[in-house]
Amino acid sequence: MTYCVGLLLNAGIVLLSDTRTNAGLDNISTYRKMFVFEQPGERVVTILTAGSLSVTQTTMARLREVIDDPDSGDDHNIMKAPTMLKVADIVGSMLAQVRIDIDEKMSMSQGASASMIVAGQRRGGEMRMFLIYPEGNFIEATEDTPFLQIGEHKYGKPILDRVVTPQTSLRDAQKAVLLSMDSTLRSNLSVGMPLDLAVIERDTCRVTDRRRIEAGDEAFRAMSDAWSTALRDGFSQIDL
Amino acid sequence: MTYCVGLLLNAGIVLLSDTRTNAGLDNISTYRKMFVFEQPGERVVTILTAGSLSVTQTTMARLREVIDDPDSGDDHNIMKAPTMLKVADIVGSMLAQVRIDIDEKMSMSQGASASMIVAGQRRGGEMRMFLIYPEGNFIEATEDTPFLQIGEHKYGKPILDRVVTPQTSLRDAQKAVLLSMDSTLRSNLSVGMPLDLAVIERDTCRVTDRRRIEAGDEAFRAMSDAWSTALRDGFSQIDL
């Protein structure tokens, strides 16, 4: 499985993904699930992926092919689309088409599918973030629901429900997604390090901070330990 | 949906269930999901249920029918079974049979199913706790994994993973299951108040404490608020 989460805040966008994929429990690998398309200052589009690797890789490859091929026209080019809504639409259509193509090769019972988070901003436009369903339709993050999750989303939702609002700072937002991921990592083996973190400050139209957090990362472990201690301390101080 | 959790500790057993059932989002009701069979001092068997209400109610009714009918023999009587393992076996067989009976009335695509937690002790025996799968097979809580969950288990698992060990006191265990439920209630509408809580102290062979916690319960709300505050304080004190 996978866990990816994106926050759409007044100050910007914060995105985090794990990198574990598996074809059965005995075939586990590391694959990047965060993809950045960027023309700094003009446009930034970030895509997080969850689901069948054959579907997500093929979708990303086709999206990139259109960008790289000057003859393919602008209709399906996420770097030329006039709005982020159109970007979401292009990604959704591509994802749905790839899924149909792959499903044709498989029996009915297997059914490969995938979902994606698409987030970004183009110069002069608003920051926007979408969750693309396997069928290509999508929903958008709003003031009321400033975060979107794909994959193993349940373990890490309580902390987000409690601390994330549109007013959350980018610094707190990074803490929140990392702690949300930490809870998921502890409770579910199919989500694994390393992690990819990206921050897009409002109106910069570029990824302002991007980090890979490796398995032995000292800062992440210190934060995880501090959070465990805070939880246990909080727990012991509560009256029944 | 449902969330039920049971802890098997050195000091005893702690069980918690919600009461929300729904047939579609527009048909929500309150049903007890915790059932106690007790001959105080001799034997206590507690069953928590999740899944299709028609399956769980029929299973519980049949188990009770055997207990109440002197002519039905002891083979399927959970109050006469020589061991807790045999109790789990009886409940599993009954659950599987009911599921098969009901499935015959439904189309293949519908498939009603349910799972259960069975916990208790008989005089002279060990405290034991089992998770019964829809097919009637089961697993048992152990020293390494002292808690079992059914229904919407993911939201409330991180707190249990962090604080529950076999050495946890009954008092802390009640806090842990209530906070685990609190996280689930906040993140998932299909789990709802009131809650049923039961405590079985080791070797008493009876339910030593049993409470229904209603929606407006002051103590539960105070605990929930204190936990939110502790989480936010802990969150704000952590360095990124």
PDB file of C-alpha atoms in Angstrom, chain B residues 138-232:
ATOM      1  CA  PHE B 138     -10.300 -17.452  14.902  1.00  0.00           C
ATOM      2  CA  ILE B 139      -7.116 -15.978  16.331  1.00  0.00           C
ATOM      3  CA  GLU B 140      -6.235 -15.374  19.964  1.00  0.00           C
ATOM      4  CA  ALA B 141      -4.796 -12.382  21.822  1.00  0.00           C
ATOM      5  CA  THR B 142      -1.327 -13.048  23.229  1.00  0.00           C
ATOM      6  CA  GLU B 143       1.375 -11.403  25.333  1.00  0.00           C
ATOM      7  CA  ASP B 144       2.786  -9.833  22.133  1.00  0.00           C
ATOM      8  CA  THR B 145      -0.576  -8.669  20.849  1.00  0.00           C
ATOM      9  CA  PRO B 146      -2.718  -7.989  23.889  1.00  0.00           C
ATOM     10  CA  PHE B 147      -5.533  -6.271  21.991  1.00  0.00           C
ATOM     11  CA  LEU B 148      -8.032  -7.279  19.317  1.00  0.00           C
ATOM     12  CA  GLN B 149     -10.230  -4.983  17.250  1.00  0.00           C
ATOM     13  CA  ILE B 150     -13.177  -5.457  14.884  1.00  0.00           C
ATOM     14  CA  GLY B 151     -14.939  -2.984  12.581  1.00  0.00           C
ATOM     15  CA  GLU B 152     -13.367   0.410  11.917  1.00  0.00           C
ATOM     16  CA  HIS B 153     -10.105  -0.469  13.631  1.00  0.00           C
ATOM     17  CA  LYS B 154      -7.540   1.727  11.910  1.00  0.00           C
ATOM     18  CA  TYR B 155      -8.237   5.184  13.379  1.00  0.00           C
ATOM     19  CA  GLY B 156      -7.933   3.914  16.933  1.00  0.00           C
ATOM     20  CA  LYS B 157      -4.939   1.604  16.484  1.00  0.00           C
ATOM     21  CA  PRO B 158      -2.032   4.096  16.850  1.00  0.00           C
ATOM     22  CA  ILE B 159      -2.870   4.948  20.477  1.00  0.00           C
ATOM     23  CA  LEU B 160      -3.188   1.247  21.382  1.00  0.00           C
ATOM     24  CA  ASP B 161       0.093   0.439  19.620  1.00  0.00           C
ATOM     25  CA  ARG B 162       1.789   3.068  21.760  1.00  0.00           C
ATOM     26  CA  VAL B 163       0.411   2.572  25.262  1.00  0.00           C
ATOM     27  CA  VAL B 164      -0.992  -0.942  25.723  1.00  0.00           C
ATOM     28  CA  THR B 165       1.100  -3.808  27.096  1.00  0.00           C
ATOM     29  CA  PRO B 166       0.043  -6.805  29.216  1.00  0.00           C
ATOM     30  CA  GLN B 167       1.285  -4.857  32.272  1.00  0.00           C
ATOM     31  CA  THR B 168      -1.135  -1.955  31.645  1.00  0.00           C
ATOM     32  CA  SER B 169      -3.439  -1.396  34.635  1.00  0.00           C
ATOM     33  CA  LEU B 170      -7.195  -1.825  34.276  1.00  0.00           C
ATOM     34  CA  ARG B 171      -7.586   1.889  34.890  1.00  0.00           C
ATOM     35  CA  ASP B 172      -5.135   2.864  32.142  1.00  0.00           C
ATOM     36  CA  ALA B 173      -6.662   0.228  29.890  1.00  0.00           C
ATOM     37  CA  GLN B 174     -10.079   1.864  30.198  1.00  0.00           C
ATOM     38  CA  LYS B 175      -8.522   5.214  29.309  1.00  0.00           C
ATOM     39  CA  ALA B 176      -6.757   3.643  26.331  1.00  0.00           C
ATOM     40  CA  VAL B 177      -9.859   2.037  24.835  1.00  0.00           C
ATOM     41  CA  LEU B 178     -11.930   5.184  25.420  1.00  0.00           C
ATOM     42  CA  LEU B 179      -9.301   7.381  23.718  1.00  0.00           C
ATOM     43  CA  SER B 180      -8.982   4.849  20.899  1.00  0.00           C
ATOM     44  CA  MET B 181     -12.771   5.068  20.486  1.00  0.00           C
ATOM     45  CA  ASP B 182     -12.645   8.867  20.719  1.00  0.00           C
ATOM     46  CA  SER B 183     -10.243   9.056  17.760  1.00  0.00           C
ATOM     47  CA  THR B 184     -12.528   6.742  15.795  1.00  0.00           C
ATOM     48  CA  LEU B 185     -15.672   8.726  16.642  1.00  0.00           C
ATOM     49  CA  ARG B 186     -14.017  11.952  15.491  1.00  0.00           C
ATOM     50  CA  SER B 187     -12.804  10.559  12.197  1.00  0.00           C
ATOM     51  CA  ASN B 188     -15.666   8.267  11.179  1.00  0.00           C
ATOM     52  CA  LEU B 189     -19.365   9.091  11.232  1.00  0.00           C
ATOM     53  CA  SER B 190     -20.443   5.461  11.011  1.00  0.00           C
ATOM     54  CA  VAL B 191     -19.211   4.813  14.567  1.00  0.00           C
ATOM     55  CA  GLY B 192     -21.375   6.456  17.223  1.00  0.00           C
ATOM     56  CA  MET B 193     -22.324   6.936  20.841  1.00  0.00           C
ATOM     57  CA  PRO B 194     -23.514   5.594  23.238  1.00  0.00           C
ATOM     58  CA  LEU B 195     -20.685   3.248  24.200  1.00  0.00           C
ATOM     59  CA  ASP B 196     -20.689   0.028  26.216  1.00  0.00           C
ATOM     60  CA  LEU B 197     -17.730  -0.592  28.508  1.00  0.00           C
ATOM     61  CA  ALA B 198     -17.059  -3.784  30.474  1.00  0.00           C
ATOM     62  CA  VAL B 199     -14.231  -4.794  32.803  1.00  0.00           C
ATOM     63  CA  ILE B 200     -13.538  -8.356  33.947  1.00  0.00           C
ATOM     64  CA  GLU B 201     -10.981  -8.565  36.745  1.00  0.00           C
ATOM     65  CA  ARG B 202      -8.734 -11.608  36.642  1.00  0.00           C
ATOM     66  CA  ASP B 203     -10.089 -14.713  38.386  1.00  0.00           C
ATOM     67  CA  THR B 204     -13.367 -13.095  39.454  1.00  0.00           C
ATOM     68  CA  CYS B 205     -15.198 -14.853  36.585  1.00  0.00           C
ATOM     69  CA  ARG B 206     -17.729 -12.038  36.425  1.00  0.00           C
ATOM     70  CA  VAL B 207     -18.099  -8.579  34.920  1.00  0.00           C
ATOM     71  CA  THR B 208     -16.723  -6.402  37.685  1.00  0.00           C
ATOM     72  CA  ASP B 209     -17.639  -3.106  36.033  1.00  0.00           C
ATOM     73  CA  ARG B 210     -20.095  -2.374  33.282  1.00  0.00           C
ATOM     74  CA  ARG B 211     -21.173   1.015  32.056  1.00  0.00           C
ATOM     75  CA  ARG B 212     -23.111   2.600  29.243  1.00  0.00           C
ATOM     76  CA  ILE B 213     -21.609   5.945  28.278  1.00  0.00           C
ATOM     77  CA  GLU B 214     -24.292   8.169  26.768  1.00  0.00           C
ATOM     78  CA  ALA B 215     -23.771  10.859  24.127  1.00  0.00           C
ATOM     79  CA  GLY B 216     -23.740  13.734  26.612  1.00  0.00           C
ATOM     80  CA  ASP B 217     -21.546  12.006  29.214  1.00  0.00           C
ATOM     81  CA  GLU B 218     -19.617  14.728  31.072  1.00  0.00           C
ATOM     82  CA  ALA B 219     -16.681  12.556  32.110  1.00  0.00           C
ATOM     83  CA  PHE B 220     -16.166  11.215  28.595  1.00  0.00           C
ATOM     84  CA  ARG B 221     -16.311  14.691  27.102  1.00  0.00           C
ATOM     85  CA  ALA B 222     -13.868  16.010  29.684  1.00  0.00           C
ATOM     86  CA  MET B 223     -11.480  13.152  28.904  1.00  0.00           C
ATOM     87  CA  SER B 224     -11.864  13.727  25.182  1.00  0.00           C
ATOM     88  CA  ASP B 225     -11.176  17.462  25.591  1.00  0.00           C
ATOM     89  CA  ALA B 226      -8.197  16.820  27.856  1.00  0.00           C
ATOM     90  CA  TRP B 227      -6.785  14.430  25.275  1.00  0.00           C
ATOM     91  CA  SER B 228      -7.252  16.970  22.474  1.00  0.00           C
ATOM     92  CA  THR B 229      -5.484  19.582  24.594  1.00  0.00           C
ATOM     93  CA  ALA B 230      -2.668  17.168  25.444  1.00  0.00           C
ATOM     94  CA  LEU B 231      -2.243  16.307  21.767  1.00  0.00           C
ATOM     95  CA  ARG B 232      -2.180  19.966  20.709  1.00  0.00           C
TER      96      ARG B 232
END
